[in-house]
Short mmCIF file of C-alpha atoms in Angstrom, two decimals:
data_model
loop_
_atom_site.label_atom_id
_atom_site.label_comp_id
_atom_site.label_asym_id
_atom_site.label_seq_id
_atom_site.Cartn_x
_atom_site.Cartn_y
_atom_site.Cartn_z
CA MET A 9 -23.73 -113.42 110.91
CA ALA A 10 -23.95 -114.34 107.26
CA ASP A 11 -26.37 -111.41 106.76
CA HIS A 12 -23.90 -109.08 108.41
CA TYR A 13 -21.10 -110.08 106.00
CA SER A 14 -23.47 -109.82 103.06
CA ASN A 15 -24.41 -106.27 104.02
CA ASN A 16 -20.78 -105.31 104.33
CA ASP A 17 -20.02 -106.66 100.88
CA GLN A 18 -22.86 -104.73 99.35
CA HIS A 19 -21.82 -101.57 101.13
CA GLN A 20 -18.25 -102.02 99.92
CA ARG A 21 -19.37 -102.57 96.32
CA TYR A 22 -21.56 -99.43 96.53
CA ASN A 23 -18.62 -97.37 97.77
CA GLU A 24 -16.47 -98.68 94.95
CA ARG A 25 -19.06 -97.76 92.33
CA LEU A 26 -19.45 -94.34 93.92
CA ALA A 27 -15.70 -93.82 93.86
CA LYS A 28 -15.57 -94.83 90.19
CA LEU A 29 -18.37 -92.36 89.37
CA GLU A 30 -16.57 -89.57 91.22
CA GLU A 31 -13.36 -90.46 89.41
CA ARG A 32 -15.16 -90.33 86.03
CA SER A 33 -16.76 -87.00 86.97
CA ILE A 34 -13.42 -85.47 87.90
CA LEU A 35 -11.92 -86.80 84.72
CA ALA A 36 -14.69 -85.32 82.63
CA LEU A 37 -14.26 -81.96 84.32
CA ASN A 38 -10.52 -82.04 83.74
CA ASN A 39 -11.00 -82.91 80.08
CA SER A 40 -13.55 -80.11 79.69
CA ALA A 41 -11.19 -77.61 81.30
CA LYS A 42 -8.36 -78.75 79.02
CA ARG A 43 -10.59 -78.25 75.97
CA ARG A 44 -11.70 -74.75 77.12
CA LYS A 45 -8.19 -73.45 77.81
CA PRO A 46 -7.15 -73.36 74.12
CA LEU A 47 -10.50 -71.75 73.21
CA LEU A 48 -10.00 -69.02 75.80
CA LYS A 49 -6.46 -68.50 74.56
CA LYS A 50 -7.85 -68.03 71.04
CA GLN A 51 -10.67 -65.66 72.13
CA LEU A 52 -8.52 -63.50 74.41
CA PRO A 53 -6.58 -61.69 71.62
CA ASN A 54 -9.85 -61.04 69.74
CA LEU A 55 -11.40 -59.56 72.86
CA LYS A 56 -8.40 -57.30 73.41
CA GLN A 57 -8.51 -56.19 69.78
CA PHE A 58 -12.24 -55.46 70.00
CA ARG A 59 -11.76 -53.37 73.17
CA LEU A 60 -8.86 -51.49 71.57
CA LYS A 61 -10.89 -50.77 68.44
CA ARG A 62 -13.87 -49.59 70.48
CA ASN A 63 -11.72 -47.30 72.61
CA LEU A 64 -10.10 -45.88 69.48
CA GLN A 65 -13.53 -45.13 67.99
CA ARG A 66 -14.54 -43.33 71.18
CA ILE A 67 -11.38 -41.24 71.12
CA ILE A 68 -11.87 -40.34 67.45
CA SER A 69 -15.52 -39.38 68.01
CA VAL A 70 -14.44 -36.94 70.70
CA VAL A 71 -11.16 -35.62 69.29
CA LEU A 72 -12.11 -35.27 65.59
CA PRO A 73 -14.88 -32.64 65.99
CA PHE A 74 -12.70 -30.53 68.27
CA SER A 75 -9.78 -30.88 65.85
CA LEU A 76 -11.91 -29.73 62.91
CA ILE A 77 -13.22 -26.76 64.89
CA LEU A 78 -9.68 -25.84 65.91
CA LEU A 79 -8.42 -26.11 62.32
CA PHE A 80 -11.30 -23.94 61.08
CA MET A 81 -10.57 -21.29 63.71
CA LEU A 82 -6.90 -21.31 62.79
CA TYR A 83 -7.84 -20.99 59.10
CA ILE A 84 -10.08 -17.98 59.80
CA ILE A 85 -7.37 -16.04 61.60
CA SER A 86 -4.68 -17.04 59.11
CA PRO A 87 -3.79 -15.07 55.93
CA LEU A 88 -5.08 -18.00 53.83
CA ALA A 89 -8.67 -16.91 54.55
CA ARG A 90 -8.09 -13.35 53.33
CA ILE A 91 -8.27 -11.94 49.80
CA ASN A 92 -4.94 -10.86 48.32
CA GLN A 93 -6.02 -10.21 44.70
CA VAL A 94 -9.17 -8.62 43.25
CA VAL A 95 -9.93 -8.45 39.52
CA VAL A 96 -12.90 -6.42 38.21
CA SER A 97 -14.41 -7.21 34.81
CA GLY A 98 -17.45 -6.05 32.83
CA ASN A 99 -17.30 -2.41 33.92
CA HIS A 100 -17.27 0.26 31.21
CA HIS A 101 -18.08 3.52 32.99
CA LEU A 102 -17.48 2.67 36.64
CA THR A 103 -13.91 2.38 37.89
CA ASP A 104 -12.51 -0.70 39.63
CA GLN A 105 -12.34 1.30 42.86
CA GLU A 106 -16.03 2.25 42.62
CA ILE A 107 -16.96 -1.41 42.11
CA GLU A 108 -14.84 -2.54 45.07
CA GLN A 109 -16.32 0.21 47.25
CA ALA A 110 -19.89 -0.76 46.34
CA THR A 111 -19.37 -4.51 46.77
CA GLN A 112 -17.07 -4.16 49.80
CA VAL A 113 -14.80 -6.79 48.22
CA LYS A 114 -11.25 -5.66 48.87
CA LYS A 115 -7.83 -7.03 49.73
CA GLY A 116 -7.67 -8.31 53.28
CA ARG A 117 -11.39 -9.17 53.48
CA PHE A 118 -12.58 -12.65 54.50
CA ILE A 119 -12.95 -14.74 51.31
CA TRP A 120 -16.05 -16.79 52.08
CA GLY A 121 -18.02 -13.84 53.35
CA SER A 122 -17.13 -11.92 50.20
CA ILE A 123 -18.17 -14.42 47.51
CA ALA A 124 -21.61 -15.24 48.95
CA MET A 125 -24.29 -13.34 47.02
CA SER A 126 -27.98 -12.90 47.87
CA PRO A 127 -30.81 -10.60 46.71
CA ALA A 128 -30.48 -8.63 49.95
CA ARG A 129 -26.76 -8.10 49.40
CA LEU A 130 -27.30 -7.08 45.75
CA GLN A 131 -29.84 -4.52 46.93
CA LYS A 132 -27.29 -3.06 49.36
CA ILE A 133 -24.71 -2.90 46.57
CA GLN A 134 -27.18 -1.10 44.28
CA THR A 135 -28.00 1.31 47.11
CA ARG A 136 -24.32 2.23 47.29
CA ASN A 137 -24.10 2.55 43.48
CA ALA A 138 -27.28 2.68 41.38
CA GLN A 139 -25.39 2.02 38.14
CA ILE A 140 -24.62 -1.58 39.07
CA LYS A 141 -27.14 -3.86 37.38
CA SER A 142 -25.83 -7.26 38.53
CA VAL A 143 -22.81 -8.69 40.32
CA LYS A 144 -21.20 -12.11 40.37
CA ILE A 145 -18.19 -12.74 42.60
CA VAL A 146 -16.13 -15.78 41.59
CA LEU A 147 -13.28 -17.44 43.48
CA THR A 148 -10.50 -17.82 40.89
CA GLY A 149 -7.72 -19.00 43.23
CA MET A 150 -7.06 -19.80 46.85
CA ARG A 151 -6.95 -16.09 47.68
CA SER A 152 -8.06 -14.33 44.49
CA VAL A 153 -11.55 -13.27 43.37
CA ASP A 154 -13.08 -11.89 40.18
CA ILE A 155 -15.90 -9.31 40.47
CA ARG A 156 -18.00 -9.62 37.31
CA VAL A 157 -20.45 -6.76 36.88
CA LYS A 158 -23.08 -5.51 34.48
CA GLU A 159 -23.84 -1.80 34.41
CA TYR A 160 -26.90 0.26 33.56
CA ASP A 161 -26.07 2.51 30.62
CA VAL A 162 -25.47 6.20 31.18
CA ILE A 163 -28.00 7.85 28.87
CA GLY A 164 -27.39 11.52 29.62
CA LEU A 165 -27.31 14.39 32.10
CA ILE A 166 -30.14 15.92 34.09
CA ASN A 167 -30.15 18.76 36.62
CA VAL A 168 -31.31 17.70 40.08
CA GLY A 169 -31.38 20.52 42.61
CA ASN A 170 -29.27 22.67 40.26
CA GLN A 171 -26.61 19.95 40.24
CA PRO A 172 -25.86 17.90 37.10
CA LYS A 173 -26.40 14.18 37.62
CA LEU A 174 -25.87 11.16 35.43
CA LEU A 175 -29.17 9.67 34.25
CA LEU A 176 -29.11 5.89 33.97
CA SER A 177 -31.19 3.58 31.81
CA ASN A 178 -33.06 2.36 34.91
CA GLY A 179 -34.34 5.90 35.56
CA LYS A 180 -32.07 6.53 38.54
CA VAL A 181 -29.44 9.22 38.88
CA ARG A 182 -25.96 9.25 40.38
CA PRO A 183 -23.13 11.79 40.77
CA VAL A 184 -21.12 12.67 37.70
CA THR A 185 -17.87 10.70 37.49
CA GLY A 186 -15.53 10.06 34.61
CA HIS A 187 -15.52 11.80 31.25
CA LEU A 188 -18.54 11.96 28.94
CA GLU A 189 -17.75 12.53 25.28
CA GLN A 190 -21.40 12.57 24.20
CA PHE A 191 -24.48 12.99 26.33
CA ILE A 192 -28.17 13.77 26.05
CA ALA A 193 -29.50 16.72 28.05
CA TYR A 194 -32.86 16.13 29.76
CA ASP A 195 -35.17 18.96 30.74
CA GLY A 196 -38.73 19.59 31.94
CA PHE A 197 -38.98 16.47 34.09
CA LYS A 198 -39.04 18.19 37.49
CA ASN A 199 -41.81 16.65 39.62
CA HIS A 200 -42.46 14.08 36.87
CA TYR A 201 -40.31 11.16 37.99
CA GLY A 202 -42.67 8.54 36.54
CA ILE A 203 -42.32 10.00 33.03
CA LEU A 204 -38.55 10.43 33.51
CA LYS A 205 -38.13 6.78 34.54
CA LEU A 206 -40.21 5.58 31.58
CA THR A 207 -38.27 7.85 29.19
CA ALA A 208 -34.92 6.64 30.54
CA LYS A 209 -35.85 2.99 30.07
CA GLU A 210 -37.05 3.65 26.50
CA VAL A 211 -33.92 5.60 25.58
CA GLY A 212 -31.85 2.80 27.10
CA ARG A 213 -33.46 0.38 24.63
CA LEU A 214 -32.37 2.37 21.58
CA LYS A 215 -29.51 1.22 19.41
CA PRO A 216 -26.34 3.22 20.12
CA ALA A 217 -26.36 4.74 16.61
CA ILE A 218 -29.83 6.25 17.18
CA ARG A 219 -29.25 7.16 20.82
CA ASN A 220 -26.01 8.97 20.01
CA GLY A 221 -27.92 11.06 17.46
CA ILE A 222 -30.11 12.64 20.17
CA SER A 223 -28.97 15.97 21.61
CA GLU A 224 -31.84 16.94 23.94
CA VAL A 225 -34.98 15.33 25.38
CA THR A 226 -37.61 17.66 26.81
CA TYR A 227 -40.86 16.68 28.47
CA SER A 228 -43.46 18.66 26.51
CA PRO A 229 -46.98 17.43 27.39
CA THR A 230 -50.21 18.69 25.82
CA THR A 231 -53.84 18.26 26.80
CA LEU A 232 -54.16 15.59 24.10
CA ASP A 233 -50.89 13.80 24.92
CA THR A 234 -49.58 13.88 28.50
CA GLN A 235 -46.61 11.71 27.50
CA ARG A 236 -45.30 13.86 24.65
CA LEU A 237 -41.55 14.29 24.39
CA LYS A 238 -39.57 16.67 22.22
CA LEU A 239 -36.30 15.28 20.88
CA VAL A 240 -33.73 17.61 19.33
CA MET A 241 -31.48 15.60 17.04
CA ASN A 242 -27.82 16.26 16.23
CA ASP A 243 -28.69 16.34 12.52
CA GLY A 244 -30.97 19.35 13.04
CA ASN A 245 -34.32 17.53 13.03
CA THR A 246 -36.90 17.73 15.82
CA VAL A 247 -38.96 14.69 16.77
CA PHE A 248 -42.17 14.54 18.79
CA VAL A 249 -42.89 11.12 20.26
CA ARG A 250 -44.71 9.53 23.20
CA ALA A 251 -42.59 8.32 26.11
CA ASP A 252 -44.15 4.84 26.17
CA THR A 253 -43.46 4.19 22.45
CA LEU A 254 -40.15 6.04 22.09
CA ALA A 255 -37.96 2.97 21.51
CA GLU A 256 -40.36 1.41 18.99
CA LYS A 257 -41.05 4.61 17.00
CA MET A 258 -37.47 5.86 16.97
CA SER A 259 -36.31 2.58 15.42
CA TYR A 260 -37.90 3.91 12.19
CA TYR A 261 -36.06 7.23 12.41
CA PRO A 262 -33.11 6.33 10.09
CA SER A 263 -35.44 5.23 7.27
CA ILE A 264 -37.66 8.31 7.72
CA VAL A 265 -34.68 10.65 7.50
CA ALA A 266 -33.37 8.79 4.44
CA ASN A 267 -36.61 9.62 2.58
CA THR A 268 -36.77 13.29 3.48
CA ASN A 269 -34.77 16.36 2.46
CA GLY A 270 -33.54 19.11 4.73
CA LYS A 271 -34.14 19.69 8.41
CA ARG A 272 -37.65 18.81 9.43
CA ILE A 273 -40.09 18.30 12.29
CA ILE A 274 -41.03 14.63 12.52
CA ASN A 275 -44.12 13.65 14.49
CA LEU A 276 -44.23 10.04 15.72
CA GLU A 277 -46.88 10.42 18.42
CA PHE A 278 -49.74 8.82 16.52
CA GLY A 279 -48.59 7.50 13.19
CA ALA A 280 -45.64 9.14 11.40
CA TYR A 281 -45.43 12.31 9.35
CA SER A 282 -43.03 15.20 8.89
CA TYR A 283 -42.98 18.80 7.70
CA GLY A 284 -40.46 21.59 7.26
CA TYR A 285 -39.70 24.17 9.91
CA SER A 286 -41.15 26.89 7.68
CA SER A 287 -44.48 25.06 7.40
CA LYS A 288 -47.44 26.20 9.50
CA ALA A 289 -48.52 22.61 10.12
CA LYS A 290 -48.57 21.52 13.75
#
């Protein structure tokens, strides 16, 4: 009987301890939950802000490229992308219209396609007009461009197929345009384009004062000199000179003339000497 009461007491004490442990556990859980609630309240706005920022970045990454493409397309079809003013500079013989025609840079053309220059495009321009030596197209305003050109000199006239053509300092020819006050007449070069091109380049190297003193250039080869040229000067003298040394030898012409009297024949092929027209020397 005593054992039975003892067992009951022990069982009762065990249940009490278990109840206390459960109570402590529940308390601990409640305390933990209370501590976590403020933390969650603090983290929740940050989480919302992070999600908002991320969504905004996604929207921008999608919308921005399409917006830029749309703006570019609108710009292309708008008047802002078209040229409304063209200025030509550096041309002396060619007209502004000839330059614009050769470069295809005109009012109403797309700006960015007009200012881009490449060797292939320069070649096309020179095909349209052989007198153009170089071209630089500069954007000077939102819708204005400046075409800056360098020309090959016009060094005279030559008949090609019974038609007079302008001879340029690069050896090429082009139709006669504009007014020529002074020009050199070239003859005897038919079927001798190599000599004509060499002669043109050499004449192009002469100083204007000497070049303007030449009236005629005739290809006059001999068995001893296949490059011989005959130059008839405006002062009445006649000069014989090789095509490949024309620029170098003719640079001495003013000093030679200054030391001679009367109209003479001056030979600059090999060395330099002169004689009168009445002389039998050759």
